[in-house]
Coordinates of C-alpha atoms and ligand atoms in Angstrom, one line a residue:
M1 CA 131.4 23.7 144.8
N2 CA 128.7 21.3 143.7
A3 CA 125.7 21.9 146.0
T4 CA 123.9 18.8 144.8
V5 CA 126.8 16.5 145.5
L6 CA 127.3 18.0 149.0
K7 CA 123.6 17.7 149.9
S8 CA 123.4 14.1 148.7
T9 CA 126.5 13.1 150.6
A10 CA 125.3 14.8 153.8
Q11 CA 121.9 13.1 153.5
A12 CA 123.5 9.7 153.0
M13 CA 125.6 10.3 156.2
V14 CA 122.4 10.5 158.2
A15 CA 120.4 7.9 156.2
S16 CA 117.6 6.2 158.2
G17 CA 118.9 3.8 160.9
K18 CA 122.5 4.6 160.2
G19 CA 125.3 6.7 161.8
I20 CA 129.0 7.2 161.7
L21 CA 131.8 5.3 163.3
A22 CA 134.6 7.6 164.5
A23 CA 137.8 5.5 164.1
D24 CA 140.1 8.4 163.4
E25 CA 142.1 8.3 166.6
S26 CA 145.4 10.0 166.1
S27 CA 148.6 8.1 166.9
G28 CA 148.7 9.3 170.5
T29 CA 145.0 8.6 171.2
I30 CA 145.0 5.1 169.7
Q31 CA 148.0 4.3 172.0
K32 CA 145.9 5.5 175.0
R33 CA 143.1 3.2 174.0
F34 CA 145.6 0.3 173.4
D35 CA 147.2 0.9 176.8
K36 CA 144.0 -0.6 178.4
I37 CA 144.7 -3.9 176.7
G38 CA 148.5 -3.7 177.0
L39 CA 149.2 -3.4 173.2
K40 CA 151.8 -1.3 171.4
S41 CA 150.3 0.9 168.7
N42 CA 152.0 0.8 165.3
P43 CA 150.6 0.9 161.8
D44 CA 150.1 -2.9 161.7
T45 CA 148.4 -3.2 165.1
N46 CA 146.3 -0.2 164.4
L47 CA 145.1 -1.7 161.1
A48 CA 144.6 -5.2 162.6
Y49 CA 142.3 -3.6 165.1
R50 CA 140.4 -1.3 162.7
K51 CA 139.9 -4.2 160.3
I52 CA 137.9 -6.0 162.9
L53 CA 135.4 -3.1 163.0
F54 CA 135.4 -2.5 159.2
T55 CA 135.0 -6.1 158.1
A56 CA 132.4 -6.9 160.7
P57 CA 129.6 -8.7 158.8
D58 CA 126.5 -6.5 158.3
A59 CA 128.1 -3.4 159.8
Q60 CA 126.9 -1.5 156.6
N61 CA 123.3 -2.0 157.9
Y62 CA 124.1 0.4 160.7
L63 CA 126.9 2.5 159.5
S64 CA 126.7 5.2 156.8
G65 CA 130.3 6.2 157.2
V66 CA 133.6 5.8 159.0
I67 CA 135.9 8.6 159.9
L68 CA 139.5 7.5 159.2
F69 CA 142.9 8.8 160.3
D70 CA 145.6 9.8 157.7
E71 CA 147.5 6.6 158.3
T72 CA 144.4 4.4 157.8
I73 CA 143.1 5.9 154.5
K74 CA 146.5 5.0 153.0
Q75 CA 146.3 1.4 154.1
S76 CA 144.7 -1.6 152.4
I77 CA 142.3 -4.4 153.3
N78 CA 142.2 -7.6 151.2
G79 CA 144.4 -5.9 148.5
I80 CA 142.3 -2.8 148.0
S81 CA 142.4 0.6 149.6
V82 CA 140.5 1.0 152.8
A83 CA 138.1 3.6 151.2
E84 CA 137.5 1.2 148.3
Y85 CA 136.8 -1.7 150.6
L86 CA 134.3 0.4 152.6
S87 CA 132.8 1.8 149.4
K88 CA 132.2 -1.7 148.1
K89 CA 130.4 -2.4 151.4
G90 CA 128.2 0.7 150.9
I91 CA 130.0 2.8 153.6
L92 CA 131.3 6.3 153.0
S93 CA 134.9 7.2 154.0
G94 CA 135.6 10.3 155.9
I95 CA 138.9 11.8 157.0
K96 CA 140.1 13.7 160.1
V97 CA 141.9 16.7 158.7
D98 CA 142.6 18.8 161.8
K99 CA 146.0 18.5 163.3
G100 CA 144.8 18.4 166.9
A101 CA 144.2 20.9 169.6
V102 CA 147.1 22.8 171.2
D103 CA 147.2 25.3 174.1
L104 CA 145.8 28.7 173.2
P105 CA 148.7 31.1 174.0
D106 CA 147.9 33.4 176.9
F107 CA 144.6 31.6 177.7
P108 CA 145.4 29.0 180.4
G109 CA 143.3 25.8 180.2
E110 CA 142.0 26.6 176.7
K111 CA 142.8 25.0 173.3
I112 CA 142.9 26.0 169.6
T113 CA 142.7 23.5 166.8
E114 CA 145.4 23.6 164.2
G115 CA 145.5 22.3 160.7
L116 CA 144.6 25.1 158.2
D117 CA 148.1 25.2 156.7
G118 CA 148.2 23.1 153.5
L119 CA 144.5 22.0 154.0
K120 CA 143.5 22.7 150.4
E121 CA 146.2 20.3 149.1
R122 CA 145.5 17.7 151.7
L123 CA 141.8 17.8 150.9
K124 CA 142.6 17.3 147.2
E125 CA 144.7 14.3 148.0
Y126 CA 142.1 12.8 150.3
A127 CA 139.4 13.2 147.7
Q128 CA 141.5 11.2 145.3
L129 CA 141.9 8.6 148.0
G130 CA 138.1 8.3 148.2
A131 CA 137.2 10.6 151.1
K132 CA 133.6 12.0 150.8
F133 CA 133.5 13.9 154.1
A134 CA 135.9 15.3 156.6
K135 CA 136.1 16.1 160.3
W136 CA 137.6 19.0 162.3
R137 CA 137.2 19.0 166.1
A138 CA 137.3 22.1 168.2
V139 CA 137.6 21.7 172.0
I140 CA 135.8 24.0 174.4
T141 CA 136.6 23.5 178.0
I142 CA 134.3 24.5 180.9
G143 CA 136.1 25.8 184.0
Q144 CA 136.5 28.9 186.2
N145 CA 136.1 31.9 183.9
I146 CA 136.4 29.7 180.8
P147 CA 135.5 29.3 178.0
T148 CA 136.6 32.9 177.0
D149 CA 135.1 34.6 174.0
A150 CA 138.6 34.6 172.5
C151 CA 138.8 30.9 172.6
I152 CA 135.3 30.3 171.2
D153 CA 135.7 33.0 168.4
S154 CA 139.2 31.8 167.3
N155 CA 138.0 28.2 167.1
A156 CA 134.8 29.2 165.3
E157 CA 136.9 31.2 162.7
A158 CA 139.1 28.2 162.0
M159 CA 136.2 25.9 161.8
A160 CA 134.5 28.1 159.2
K161 CA 137.6 28.3 157.1
Y162 CA 138.0 24.5 157.2
A163 CA 134.3 24.0 156.3
S164 CA 134.5 26.4 153.4
A165 CA 137.7 24.6 152.1
C166 CA 136.0 21.3 152.3
Q167 CA 133.0 22.4 150.4
E168 CA 135.2 23.8 147.7
Q169 CA 136.4 20.3 147.1
D170 CA 132.9 18.8 147.3
I171 CA 133.8 17.2 150.6
V172 CA 131.1 17.4 153.3
P173 CA 132.6 19.0 156.5
I174 CA 131.7 17.5 159.9
V175 CA 131.7 20.5 162.1
E176 CA 132.5 19.3 165.6
P177 CA 132.5 21.9 168.4
E178 CA 133.0 19.7 171.4
V179 CA 132.1 21.2 174.8
L180 CA 134.0 18.7 177.1
M181 CA 132.0 16.7 179.5
D182 CA 134.7 16.2 182.1
A183 CA 134.3 19.0 184.7
D184 CA 132.0 19.3 187.7
N185 CA 129.5 21.7 186.0
T186 CA 125.8 21.3 186.1
I187 CA 123.7 20.5 183.0
E188 CA 122.6 24.2 183.1
I189 CA 126.1 25.4 182.7
C190 CA 126.7 22.9 179.8
K191 CA 123.5 24.3 178.1
E192 CA 124.8 27.9 178.6
V193 CA 128.2 27.1 177.1
T194 CA 126.9 24.9 174.3
T195 CA 124.4 27.6 173.3
K196 CA 127.0 30.3 173.3
T197 CA 129.5 28.1 171.4
L198 CA 127.0 27.0 168.7
K199 CA 125.8 30.6 168.2
A200 CA 129.3 31.8 167.6
F201 CA 130.1 28.9 165.3
F202 CA 127.0 29.2 163.1
A203 CA 127.6 33.0 162.9
K204 CA 131.0 32.3 161.4
L205 CA 129.8 29.6 159.1
V206 CA 127.3 31.9 157.6
E207 CA 129.8 34.7 157.4
H208 CA 132.1 32.4 155.4
K209 CA 129.2 31.4 153.2
V210 CA 129.3 27.8 154.1
L211 CA 126.3 25.8 152.6
L212 CA 124.4 24.7 155.7
E213 CA 122.5 22.0 153.8
G214 CA 126.0 20.5 153.0
I215 CA 127.4 20.2 156.5
I216 CA 126.9 17.7 159.4
L217 CA 127.0 19.1 162.9
K218 CA 128.8 16.8 165.5
P219 CA 128.1 18.3 168.9
N220 CA 128.2 17.1 172.5
M221 CA 125.0 16.2 174.2
V222 CA 123.9 18.8 176.8
I223 CA 124.7 16.8 179.9
S224 CA 126.0 17.2 183.6
G225 CA 129.8 17.3 183.8
K226 CA 131.3 14.0 184.8
K227 CA 132.4 15.2 188.2
C228 CA 129.1 17.0 189.0
E229 CA 127.3 15.4 192.0
A230 CA 123.8 15.8 190.6
Q231 CA 123.6 13.9 187.4
A232 CA 120.7 14.7 185.1
S233 CA 118.5 11.8 183.9
S234 CA 118.5 10.7 180.3
K235 CA 115.1 12.4 179.8
E236 CA 116.5 15.7 181.1
V237 CA 119.6 15.3 178.9
A238 CA 117.3 14.8 176.0
R239 CA 115.1 17.8 176.9
Q240 CA 118.0 20.1 177.3
T241 CA 119.8 18.9 174.3
V242 CA 117.0 19.2 171.8
G243 CA 115.8 22.4 173.4
T244 CA 119.3 24.0 173.0
F245 CA 119.6 22.9 169.3
L246 CA 116.0 24.2 168.5
E247 CA 117.2 27.6 169.8
V248 CA 120.5 27.8 167.9
V249 CA 120.9 25.3 165.1
P250 CA 119.5 26.5 161.7
K251 CA 116.9 24.2 160.3
E252 CA 118.8 24.0 157.0
V253 CA 121.5 21.9 158.6
C254 CA 121.2 18.5 157.1
G255 CA 121.8 16.4 160.2
I256 CA 123.2 16.2 163.7
V257 CA 125.5 13.3 164.8
F258 CA 126.4 13.2 168.4
L259 CA 129.8 12.4 169.8
S260 CA 129.9 10.2 172.9
G261 CA 132.5 12.2 174.8
G262 CA 133.5 9.6 177.4
Q263 CA 130.0 8.5 178.3
T264 CA 129.6 4.7 178.8
P265 CA 128.2 2.9 175.8
D266 CA 124.9 2.3 177.7
Q267 CA 124.7 6.0 178.7
A268 CA 125.3 7.3 175.2
T269 CA 122.8 4.8 173.8
E270 CA 120.1 5.6 176.3
N271 CA 120.6 9.4 175.9
L272 CA 120.3 9.0 172.1
A273 CA 117.2 7.1 172.4
Q274 CA 115.6 9.7 174.7
I275 CA 116.7 12.5 172.3
N276 CA 115.0 10.8 169.4
M277 CA 111.8 10.4 171.5
I278 CA 111.3 14.1 171.6
S279 CA 109.2 15.5 168.7
G280 CA 109.7 18.6 166.7
A281 CA 113.3 18.5 165.7
P282 CA 113.8 19.4 161.9
W283 CA 117.0 17.4 161.6
Q284 CA 118.1 13.8 161.7
L285 CA 119.5 13.1 165.1
S286 CA 122.1 10.4 164.7
Y287 CA 125.5 9.2 166.0
S288 CA 129.2 9.5 165.3
F289 CA 130.5 7.7 168.4
G290 CA 134.1 6.7 168.9
R291 CA 134.5 5.1 172.4
A292 CA 130.8 4.3 172.9
L293 CA 130.9 2.1 169.8
Q294 CA 134.4 0.7 170.2
D295 CA 135.3 0.3 173.9
E296 CA 133.5 -3.1 174.4
A297 CA 134.8 -4.6 171.2
L298 CA 138.4 -3.5 172.0
N299 CA 138.3 -5.1 175.4
V300 CA 137.0 -8.4 174.0
W301 CA 139.7 -8.5 171.3
A302 CA 142.5 -7.8 173.7
G303 CA 145.0 -8.0 170.9
K304 CA 144.4 -11.7 170.3
D305 CA 143.5 -13.3 166.9
E306 CA 141.3 -16.0 168.6
N307 CA 139.0 -13.2 169.9
I308 CA 138.4 -11.5 166.5
E309 CA 135.0 -13.1 165.9
A310 CA 133.8 -12.5 169.4
A311 CA 135.0 -8.8 169.2
Q312 CA 133.0 -8.4 165.9
K313 CA 129.9 -9.8 167.5
T314 CA 130.3 -7.4 170.4
F315 CA 130.7 -4.5 168.0
L316 CA 127.7 -5.4 166.0
E317 CA 125.5 -5.8 169.1
R318 CA 126.5 -2.3 170.2
V319 CA 126.1 -0.6 166.9
K320 CA 122.7 -2.3 166.4
K321 CA 121.6 -1.0 169.8
V322 CA 122.8 2.6 168.9
S323 CA 121.0 2.3 165.5
D324 CA 117.8 1.3 167.3
A325 CA 118.2 4.2 169.7
R326 CA 118.5 6.6 166.7
S327 CA 115.3 5.0 165.2
Q328 CA 113.1 5.7 168.2
H329 CA 110.1 7.9 167.4
P330 CA 108.5 10.6 169.5
A331 CA 106.0 9.3 172.0
F332 CA 102.8 11.3 171.4
Ligands
13P401 P1 133.9 9.9 171.2 O1 132.5 9.4 170.8 O2 134.8 8.8 171.8 O3 133.8 11.2 172.0 O4 134.7 10.2 169.9 C1 134.1 10.9 168.8 C2 135.0 11.8 168.2 O5 135.2 11.6 166.9 C3 135.7 12.8 168.9 O6 136.3 13.6 168.1

């Protein structure tokens, strides 16, 4: 493990004004996204779409990195590998290495993320293909009597093993414990579950001797569940989110990049701006959005070549807005 390499990659991932595009939808997920525009997903249509995002002019001004799916990192753009294309543009390539979340046996409604089998070999291969960082997503669901300690602890254990394996290969692990935002819970419940989850995950990371300066945390914002009648304001989301992290996230962690989790692009952007307006956080507070960066551009493209330019313009407008949100400064 080369701590200098890990720290410098992690710092580059949260460089000023920049964030990460999550474009690592698995085959099932990209089909779900394409369903909205009536398109069949296959390696060609997937690349045609992702190329629109990656080749958007000036995207490198707002993107430090892109998270790729296994299929994409093995594809080419303009005759060179996708990772090489992005690297020439000044954008780091990352790779989703988990194998998805499956039902946790005997724990109804809960999930465990798989993918530790053969991980070391896959990481070595991805490093050769140009990956500088990786992603592993754990899913924590809020519901009646869940999450259980068993679910949180088993996901934390798997996350720590993944993070340690990444650092051994000088690949920065994105640690993504996602508390889902879909239920009818209040923001207070989200805070309680997020606090408990992050505490358990950091305890395991420390136990497994993961270098905290060489990871990037990718959490949910602390927010009201989508089906909750009383929706907290952006200011409240920011207050609760930063408050939670100050309580439980070690200051050594290089940076925090939020997922959007199904918020609308405007919501995710506004919440990120309010989060950055609160002073006192020792970490960079940036973005690694999937849907909030992509949804509008995908709709404009609609699978038609004649819409590519307009889709790129839409994508760039959004990523610039999100970059501006991340660059807000505390109002004293
Ligand atoms: P969303 O921003 O759409 O939640 O996606 C981010 C991500 O990478 C989820 O794993």
